[in-house]
């Protein structure tokens, strides 16, 4: 739990810097600028995905990993990165024609260098996590992000166009390489000597990456294909804010606990208890954050982005639950890897991606972008539920899994009722109104959640694990 807390702090600090960046850039650039860059970023993400073979996860999972093992993984990633860069550079024209946005041709050709630059990063973060050095990992990622944010803001003030975001991304890639080698110097050697060792694992991780990209991008791809760049900029920024506020609170849980899960995988009872706590914690956090964003979406957009982005509030509310469910699904991947069944993650993300495309496309035709956003969230709920059922069979437990889900959902319902119908209507500044909603909603959520846990007999589980992190006097009062 300490490692998870450290990773959440790390990722949230990094994303908080990103939030500061978005807040400033939203006032310097237009929705159309974000739409052009967002279109290019959506395409780039696919080509970056081509090189993702689970380098970091393989480093963490492999016991007694050697320099030759790391060199083999690095070589595979480097070769795939070069292939992705060449493909993106030469396909930029046809892609721009298909998307009906000629401005992205030069953007894509310039951003084609990013996969190759990224491949030169040292495996510093993975090695630090493997050694449980969460503090060092925090410094590494936070300092890297701080430099990136400062560079992009300076460029935006100077260029005042989407090119600021493009050049900022290139500089960020360069800074990422430099910072990683400062943290953990690494001199790679081209070799494929151990490719058979990682072949099966990397294949499933690669397949999962394809499904994960398509699953996380399907709604944006459908909206981009049917709307202009200005509107897509609004939708894309809504998705980006949901990633900052939701994903970065939940996804790090799995990344931080993967080393511990791998260590406990041979101890059935201990592993089962750890998995139940992980699932319970991410449900508690995910339900609270997703519903909280739905209740305060308009205030969030007005405070962070300004009135010219007001339309983004509606889409942020509609995709919040979907983003939370996908973040929880990210955590599940660590469970599958620790149980040595990475194919489960690949299969689930493949089904998820197919479902998104089919249903989001149909929704887009009949109900437009709002229909796409609602469908994204509904499919996410169904797929997460299916994953949780599979985990309950994969990791048997003497305790029921059902209550792990029920308590946060009931507490979330009480939170929504208290904010929607329990607060009096009155005029107040946006910041004050948002703060009151958060205060009332969070208080009700915590009280109801702890109350339901008490009624259930105060079982050992996620609530108990979280309460043990509180000061001793508070523990004595509650426990």
Coordinates of C-alpha atoms in Angstrom, one line a residue:
X1 CA 0.0 0.0 0.0
X2 CA 2.9 2.4 0.7
X3 CA 4.3 1.7 -2.8
X4 CA 0.9 2.3 -4.3
X5 CA 0.5 5.6 -2.4
X6 CA 4.0 6.6 -3.6
X7 CA 3.1 5.8 -7.2
X8 CA -0.2 7.7 -7.0
X9 CA 1.7 10.7 -5.6
X10 CA 4.2 10.4 -8.3
X11 CA 1.8 10.1 -11.2
X12 CA -0.6 12.7 -9.7
X13 CA 2.2 15.2 -9.3
X14 CA 3.3 14.6 -12.9
X15 CA -0.3 15.0 -14.1
X16 CA -0.8 18.0 -11.8
X17 CA 2.0 19.7 -13.8
X18 CA 0.2 18.6 -16.9
X19 CA -3.0 20.2 -15.6
X20 CA -1.2 23.4 -15.0
X21 CA 0.1 23.2 -18.6
X22 CA -3.4 22.6 -20.0
X23 CA -4.9 25.4 -18.0
X24 CA -2.4 27.9 -19.3
X25 CA -2.4 26.6 -22.9
X26 CA -6.2 26.6 -23.1
X27 CA -6.0 30.4 -22.6
X28 CA -3.2 30.9 -25.2
X29 CA -4.4 28.5 -27.9
X30 CA -7.8 27.8 -29.6
X31 CA -9.9 24.7 -29.6
X32 CA -8.9 24.4 -33.3
X33 CA -5.2 24.3 -32.3
X34 CA -5.9 21.6 -29.9
X35 CA -8.0 19.8 -32.5
X36 CA -5.1 19.7 -35.0
X37 CA -2.6 18.6 -32.5
X38 CA -5.0 16.1 -30.9
X39 CA -5.6 14.6 -34.3
X40 CA -1.8 14.2 -34.8
X41 CA -1.4 12.8 -31.3
X42 CA -4.1 10.3 -31.9
X43 CA -2.3 9.0 -34.9
X44 CA 1.1 9.1 -33.3
X45 CA -0.2 7.1 -30.3
X46 CA -0.9 4.2 -32.7
X47 CA 2.6 4.2 -34.1
X48 CA 4.1 4.5 -30.7
X49 CA 2.1 1.5 -29.6
X50 CA 3.8 -0.5 -32.4
X51 CA 7.0 -0.5 -30.3
X52 CA 5.4 -1.4 -27.0
X53 CA 6.5 -4.9 -26.1
X54 CA 6.2 -4.7 -22.3
X55 CA 9.8 -3.6 -21.8
X56 CA 9.1 -2.2 -18.3
X57 CA 6.9 -5.0 -17.2
X58 CA 9.4 -7.6 -18.4
X59 CA 12.2 -5.9 -16.5
X60 CA 10.0 -5.9 -13.3
X61 CA 8.7 -9.5 -13.7
X62 CA 12.0 -11.2 -14.7
X63 CA 13.9 -12.5 -11.6
X64 CA 17.6 -12.1 -11.8
X65 CA 17.5 -10.0 -15.0
X66 CA 20.8 -9.6 -16.8
X67 CA 22.3 -6.9 -19.0
X68 CA 21.9 -9.2 -22.0
X69 CA 18.2 -9.6 -21.1
X70 CA 17.7 -5.8 -21.0
X71 CA 19.8 -5.4 -24.2
X72 CA 17.5 -7.9 -26.0
X73 CA 14.4 -6.0 -24.9
X74 CA 15.9 -2.7 -25.9
X75 CA 16.9 -4.0 -29.4
X76 CA 13.5 -5.3 -30.1
X77 CA 11.9 -2.0 -29.0
X78 CA 14.5 0.1 -31.0
X79 CA 13.9 -1.9 -34.2
X80 CA 10.1 -1.6 -33.9
X81 CA 10.5 2.2 -33.1
X82 CA 12.5 2.7 -36.4
X83 CA 9.9 0.8 -38.3
X84 CA 7.1 2.9 -36.7
X85 CA 8.8 6.1 -37.5
X86 CA 9.4 5.3 -41.2
X87 CA 5.8 4.1 -41.6
X88 CA 4.4 7.3 -40.0
X89 CA 6.6 9.6 -42.1
X90 CA 5.6 8.1 -45.4
X91 CA 2.0 7.5 -44.5
X92 CA 1.4 11.1 -43.2
X93 CA -0.1 12.2 -46.5
X94 CA -2.7 9.4 -46.9
X95 CA -3.6 9.7 -43.2
X96 CA -4.2 13.5 -43.5
X97 CA -6.3 12.9 -46.6
X98 CA -8.4 10.3 -44.9
X99 CA -8.9 12.6 -41.8
X100 CA -9.6 15.6 -44.1
X101 CA -7.0 17.7 -42.2
X102 CA -4.1 18.7 -44.5
X103 CA -2.4 20.6 -41.7
X104 CA -1.4 17.3 -39.9
X105 CA 0.9 16.2 -42.8
X106 CA 3.9 18.2 -41.6
X107 CA 3.0 17.7 -38.0
X108 CA 3.0 13.9 -38.4
X109 CA 6.3 13.9 -40.3
X110 CA 8.0 15.9 -37.6
X111 CA 6.5 13.9 -34.8
X112 CA 7.6 10.7 -36.5
X113 CA 11.0 11.1 -34.8
X114 CA 9.4 10.8 -31.3
X115 CA 9.2 6.9 -31.3
X116 CA 12.9 6.7 -32.1
X117 CA 13.8 9.3 -29.5
X118 CA 11.8 7.5 -26.9
X119 CA 13.5 4.2 -27.6
X120 CA 16.8 5.6 -26.4
X121 CA 15.5 6.1 -22.8
X122 CA 17.2 4.2 -20.1
X123 CA 15.0 1.6 -18.3
X124 CA 15.5 3.7 -15.1
X125 CA 11.9 3.8 -13.9
X126 CA 11.4 0.1 -14.3
X127 CA 14.6 -0.7 -12.4
X128 CA 13.8 1.7 -9.6
X129 CA 10.3 0.2 -9.2
X130 CA 11.8 -3.3 -9.3
X131 CA 14.1 -2.2 -6.4
X132 CA 11.1 -0.6 -4.6
X133 CA 12.8 2.8 -4.8
X134 CA 9.6 4.8 -5.2
X135 CA 11.1 8.1 -3.9
X136 CA 13.8 8.1 -6.7
X137 CA 11.1 7.2 -9.3
X138 CA 9.1 10.2 -8.0
X139 CA 12.0 12.6 -8.5
X140 CA 12.8 11.1 -11.9
X141 CA 9.3 11.5 -13.3
X142 CA 8.4 14.8 -11.6
X143 CA 11.6 16.6 -12.8
X144 CA 11.1 15.3 -16.3
X145 CA 7.6 16.6 -16.5
X146 CA 8.5 19.9 -14.9
X147 CA 11.0 20.6 -17.7
X148 CA 8.5 19.6 -20.3
X149 CA 5.7 21.8 -19.0
X150 CA 8.0 24.9 -18.8
X151 CA 9.2 24.3 -22.4
X152 CA 5.7 23.9 -23.9
X153 CA 4.4 27.1 -22.1
X154 CA 7.4 29.1 -23.3
X155 CA 6.8 27.9 -26.9
X156 CA 3.1 28.7 -26.7
X157 CA 3.8 32.2 -25.5
X158 CA 6.2 32.6 -28.4
X159 CA 4.4 30.8 -31.3
X160 CA 0.8 31.0 -30.3
X161 CA -0.2 28.1 -32.5
X162 CA -0.5 24.3 -32.5
X163 CA 3.2 24.2 -33.4
X164 CA 4.0 25.0 -29.8
X165 CA 2.5 21.7 -28.8
X166 CA 4.4 19.9 -31.6
X167 CA 7.8 21.3 -30.8
X168 CA 7.0 20.8 -27.1
X169 CA 6.4 17.1 -27.7
X170 CA 9.8 16.8 -29.5
X171 CA 11.6 18.6 -26.7
X172 CA 9.8 16.5 -24.2
X173 CA 11.1 13.3 -25.9
X174 CA 14.7 14.6 -25.8
X175 CA 14.4 15.7 -22.1
X176 CA 13.0 12.3 -21.3
X177 CA 16.1 10.5 -22.7
X178 CA 18.5 12.8 -20.9
X179 CA 16.7 12.6 -17.5
X180 CA 16.4 8.8 -17.7
X181 CA 20.2 8.4 -18.2
X182 CA 21.0 10.8 -15.4
X183 CA 18.8 8.6 -13.1
X184 CA 20.2 5.3 -14.3
X185 CA 23.0 5.4 -17.0
X186 CA 22.5 2.7 -19.6
X187 CA 24.7 1.8 -22.6
X188 CA 22.6 -0.4 -24.9
X189 CA 24.1 -3.1 -27.2
X190 CA 22.3 -4.4 -30.2
X191 CA 21.5 -8.1 -29.6
X192 CA 18.6 -10.6 -30.0
X193 CA 20.3 -13.3 -28.0
X194 CA 17.4 -13.7 -25.6
X195 CA 14.5 -13.1 -27.9
X196 CA 13.1 -16.6 -27.3
X197 CA 13.0 -15.9 -23.5
X198 CA 10.6 -12.9 -23.9
X199 CA 8.9 -13.9 -27.2
X200 CA 5.7 -15.2 -25.8
X201 CA 5.3 -12.6 -23.1
X202 CA 6.1 -9.7 -25.5
X203 CA 3.6 -11.1 -28.1
X204 CA 0.7 -11.0 -25.6
X205 CA 1.8 -7.6 -24.2
X206 CA 2.0 -6.3 -27.8
X207 CA -1.5 -7.7 -28.6
X208 CA -2.8 -6.1 -25.4
X209 CA -1.2 -2.8 -26.5
X210 CA -3.0 -2.9 -29.8
X211 CA -6.3 -3.6 -28.1
X212 CA -5.6 -1.0 -25.4
X213 CA -4.9 1.7 -28.0
X214 CA -8.0 0.9 -30.0
X215 CA -10.1 0.6 -26.9
X216 CA -8.9 3.9 -25.4
X217 CA -9.1 5.8 -28.8
X218 CA -12.2 4.4 -30.5
X219 CA -14.5 7.1 -29.3
X220 CA -12.0 9.9 -30.3
X221 CA -11.5 8.2 -33.7
X222 CA -15.2 8.1 -34.4
X223 CA -15.7 11.8 -33.3
X224 CA -12.7 12.9 -35.3
X225 CA -14.0 11.2 -38.5
X226 CA -17.3 13.0 -38.2
X227 CA -16.5 16.5 -36.8
X228 CA -14.2 19.4 -37.6
X229 CA -10.9 20.1 -35.8
X230 CA -12.4 22.8 -33.6
X231 CA -15.1 20.5 -32.2
X232 CA -12.7 17.6 -31.9
X233 CA -10.4 19.9 -29.9
X234 CA -13.1 20.3 -27.3
X235 CA -13.8 16.6 -27.2
X236 CA -10.1 15.8 -27.0
X237 CA -9.4 18.2 -24.2
X238 CA -12.4 16.7 -22.3
X239 CA -10.7 13.3 -22.6
X240 CA -7.4 14.7 -21.6
X241 CA -8.8 16.2 -18.4
X242 CA -10.5 12.9 -17.6
X243 CA -7.1 11.2 -17.9
X244 CA -5.4 13.7 -15.7
X245 CA -8.1 13.6 -13.0
X246 CA -9.0 9.9 -13.1
X247 CA -6.4 7.8 -14.8
X248 CA -3.5 9.2 -12.8
X249 CA -5.2 8.4 -9.5
X250 CA -6.0 4.8 -10.4
X251 CA -3.6 3.3 -12.9
X252 CA -0.4 3.7 -10.7
X253 CA -1.9 1.3 -8.2
X254 CA -1.2 -1.6 -10.5
X255 CA 2.2 -0.3 -11.7
X256 CA 3.4 0.1 -8.1
X257 CA 2.1 -3.2 -6.8
X258 CA 3.3 -5.4 -9.7
X259 CA 6.6 -6.2 -8.1
X260 CA 4.9 -7.2 -4.8
X261 CA 2.3 -9.3 -6.7
X262 CA 5.0 -11.1 -8.5
X263 CA 6.8 -11.7 -5.2
X264 CA 3.6 -13.1 -3.5
X265 CA 2.3 -15.1 -6.5
X266 CA 3.5 -18.4 -5.0
X267 CA 1.7 -17.7 -1.7
X268 CA -2.0 -18.4 -2.4
X269 CA -3.6 -16.8 0.7
X270 CA -1.3 -13.7 0.7
X271 CA -1.7 -13.2 -3.0
X272 CA -5.5 -13.5 -2.8
X273 CA -5.7 -11.0 0.0
X274 CA -3.5 -8.6 -1.9
X275 CA -5.6 -8.8 -5.1
X276 CA -8.8 -8.3 -3.1
X277 CA -7.3 -5.2 -1.5
X278 CA -6.1 -3.8 -4.8
X279 CA -9.5 -4.3 -6.5
X280 CA -11.4 -2.9 -3.5
X281 CA -9.1 0.2 -3.3
X282 CA -9.4 1.0 -6.9
X283 CA -13.2 0.6 -6.8
X284 CA -13.4 2.9 -3.8
X285 CA -11.3 5.6 -5.4
X286 CA -12.7 5.1 -8.9
X287 CA -16.3 5.4 -8.0
X288 CA -15.7 8.5 -5.9
X289 CA -13.6 10.3 -8.4
X290 CA -15.8 9.4 -11.5
X291 CA -19.0 10.5 -9.8
X292 CA -17.3 13.5 -8.3
X293 CA -16.2 14.7 -11.7
X294 CA -19.7 14.1 -13.1
X295 CA -21.2 16.3 -10.4
X296 CA -18.6 19.1 -10.8
X297 CA -17.8 18.8 -14.6
X298 CA -19.0 22.3 -15.5
X299 CA -17.2 23.9 -12.6
X300 CA -14.0 22.0 -13.5
X301 CA -14.0 23.2 -17.1
X302 CA -14.8 26.8 -16.3
X303 CA -12.1 27.0 -13.6
X304 CA -9.4 25.2 -15.5
X305 CA -10.1 26.2 -19.1
X306 CA -12.3 29.3 -19.1
X307 CA -15.7 30.1 -20.5
X308 CA -14.7 29.6 -24.2
X309 CA -14.4 25.8 -23.4
X310 CA -17.8 25.6 -21.7
X311 CA -19.1 22.9 -24.0
X312 CA -16.4 20.5 -22.8
X313 CA -18.1 20.1 -19.4
X314 CA -20.9 18.0 -20.9
X315 CA -18.5 15.6 -22.5
X316 CA -16.3 15.4 -19.5
X317 CA -19.3 14.3 -17.5
X318 CA -20.3 11.7 -20.0
X319 CA -16.9 10.0 -20.4
X320 CA -15.9 10.2 -16.7
X321 CA -17.2 6.7 -15.8
X322 CA -15.7 5.2 -18.9
X323 CA -12.3 6.7 -18.1
X324 CA -12.5 5.3 -14.6
X325 CA -13.4 1.8 -15.7
X326 CA -10.6 1.7 -18.2
X327 CA -8.2 2.9 -15.5
X328 CA -9.3 0.1 -13.3
X329 CA -8.8 -2.3 -16.2
X330 CA -5.2 -1.1 -16.4
X331 CA -4.7 -2.2 -12.8
X332 CA -6.1 -5.6 -13.7
X333 CA -3.2 -6.1 -16.2
X334 CA -0.8 -6.4 -13.3
X335 CA -2.9 -9.1 -11.7
X336 CA -2.9 -11.1 -15.0
X337 CA 0.9 -10.7 -15.4
X338 CA 1.6 -11.7 -11.8
X339 CA -0.6 -14.9 -12.4
X340 CA 1.4 -15.5 -15.6
X341 CA -1.6 -15.2 -17.9
X342 CA -0.9 -12.0 -19.9
X343 CA -3.1 -13.4 -22.7
X344 CA -6.1 -12.6 -20.5
X345 CA -5.3 -8.9 -20.7
X346 CA -4.8 -9.1 -24.5
X347 CA -8.1 -10.9 -25.0
X348 CA -10.1 -8.5 -22.8
X349 CA -8.7 -5.4 -24.5
X350 CA -9.3 -7.0 -27.9
X351 CA -12.9 -7.6 -27.1
X352 CA -13.2 -4.1 -25.5
X353 CA -11.7 -2.5 -28.6
X354 CA -14.1 -4.3 -31.0
X355 CA -17.1 -3.5 -28.9
X356 CA -16.1 0.2 -28.7
X357 CA -15.7 0.5 -32.5
X358 CA -19.0 -1.3 -33.3
X359 CA -21.2 0.5 -30.7
X360 CA -19.5 3.9 -30.8
X361 CA -19.8 3.9 -34.6
X362 CA -23.5 3.1 -34.5
X363 CA -24.1 5.7 -31.7
X364 CA -22.2 8.3 -33.7
X365 CA -24.3 7.8 -36.7
X366 CA -27.6 8.1 -34.8
X367 CA -26.9 10.3 -31.8
X368 CA -23.6 12.2 -32.6
X369 CA -20.7 12.8 -30.2
X370 CA -22.9 12.6 -27.1
X371 CA -24.1 9.2 -28.1
X372 CA -20.5 8.1 -28.6
X373 CA -19.5 9.4 -25.2
X374 CA -22.4 7.6 -23.4
X375 CA -21.6 4.4 -25.3
X376 CA -17.9 4.6 -24.4
X377 CA -18.9 4.6 -20.7
X378 CA -21.5 1.9 -21.0
X379 CA -19.2 -0.5 -22.8
X380 CA -16.5 0.3 -20.2
X381 CA -18.8 -0.7 -17.4
X382 CA -19.7 -4.1 -19.0
X383 CA -16.1 -4.9 -19.9
X384 CA -14.7 -4.1 -16.4
X385 CA -17.5 -6.2 -14.8
X386 CA -16.4 -9.2 -17.1
X387 CA -12.8 -8.7 -16.1
X388 CA -13.7 -8.7 -12.4
X389 CA -15.7 -12.0 -12.8
X390 CA -12.7 -13.6 -14.5
X391 CA -10.4 -12.4 -11.7
X392 CA -12.7 -13.8 -9.0
X393 CA -12.3 -17.3 -10.7
X394 CA -8.6 -16.8 -11.3
X395 CA -7.9 -15.8 -7.7
X396 CA -10.3 -17.7 -5.5
X397 CA -11.1 -16.3 -2.1
X398 CA -13.1 -17.5 0.9
X399 CA -14.7 -14.0 1.1
X400 CA -17.3 -12.8 -1.4
X401 CA -16.2 -10.4 -4.1
X402 CA -19.7 -8.9 -4.4
X403 CA -19.5 -6.6 -1.4
X404 CA -16.3 -5.0 -2.7
X405 CA -18.4 -3.6 -5.5
X406 CA -21.6 -2.9 -3.6
X407 CA -20.3 -0.7 -0.8
X408 CA -18.6 1.9 -3.1
X409 CA -21.6 2.0 -5.4
X410 CA -24.1 2.6 -2.6
X411 CA -21.9 5.2 -1.1
X412 CA -21.6 6.8 -4.5
X413 CA -25.3 6.9 -4.9
X414 CA -25.7 8.6 -1.5
X415 CA -23.0 11.1 -2.6
X416 CA -24.9 12.0 -5.8
X417 CA -28.2 12.4 -3.9
X418 CA -26.6 14.7 -1.3
X419 CA -25.1 17.0 -3.9
X420 CA -28.0 17.0 -6.4
X421 CA -30.9 17.2 -4.0
X422 CA -29.4 17.9 -0.5
X423 CA -27.7 21.1 -1.3
X424 CA -29.7 24.4 -1.4
X425 CA -29.7 26.3 -4.7
X426 CA -27.9 29.7 -4.3
X427 CA -25.6 32.1 -6.3
X428 CA -21.9 31.7 -5.6
X429 CA -18.6 32.1 -7.4
X430 CA -17.7 29.0 -9.4
X431 CA -14.8 28.1 -7.1
X432 CA -16.9 28.3 -4.0
X433 CA -19.6 26.2 -5.5
X434 CA -17.2 23.5 -6.6
X435 CA -15.5 23.4 -3.2
X436 CA -18.9 23.0 -1.4
X437 CA -19.9 20.2 -3.8
X438 CA -16.6 18.4 -3.1
X439 CA -16.9 18.9 0.6
X440 CA -20.5 17.7 0.9
X441 CA -20.0 14.8 -1.6
X442 CA -16.8 13.5 -0.1
X443 CA -18.1 13.7 3.5
X444 CA -21.3 11.7 2.6
X445 CA -19.3 9.2 0.6
X446 CA -16.8 8.5 3.4
X447 CA -19.5 8.3 6.1
X448 CA -21.8 5.9 4.1
X449 CA -18.8 3.8 3.0
X450 CA -17.5 3.4 6.5
X451 CA -21.0 2.8 7.8
X452 CA -21.7 0.0 5.3
X453 CA -18.3 -1.5 6.3
X454 CA -19.4 -1.5 9.9
X455 CA -22.7 -3.1 9.1
X456 CA -20.8 -5.8 7.2
X457 CA -18.9 -6.7 10.4
X458 CA -15.8 -4.6 9.8
X459 CA -14.1 -7.3 7.6
X460 CA -10.4 -7.3 6.7
X461 CA -10.2 -5.8 3.3
X462 CA -9.7 -2.5 1.4
X463 CA -11.5 -0.3 3.9
X464 CA -9.6 -1.8 6.8
X465 CA -6.3 -1.4 4.9
X466 CA -7.1 2.3 4.1
X467 CA -8.1 3.1 7.6
X468 CA -4.9 1.7 9.0
X469 CA -3.1 4.5 7.2
X470 CA -4.9 7.1 9.3
X471 CA -3.5 8.5 12.6
X472 CA -3.7 6.1 15.6
X473 CA -6.4 8.1 17.4
X474 CA -8.6 8.2 14.4
X475 CA -8.1 4.4 14.0
X476 CA -9.0 3.8 17.6
X477 CA -12.2 5.8 17.2
X478 CA -13.4 4.0 14.0
X479 CA -12.0 0.5 14.5

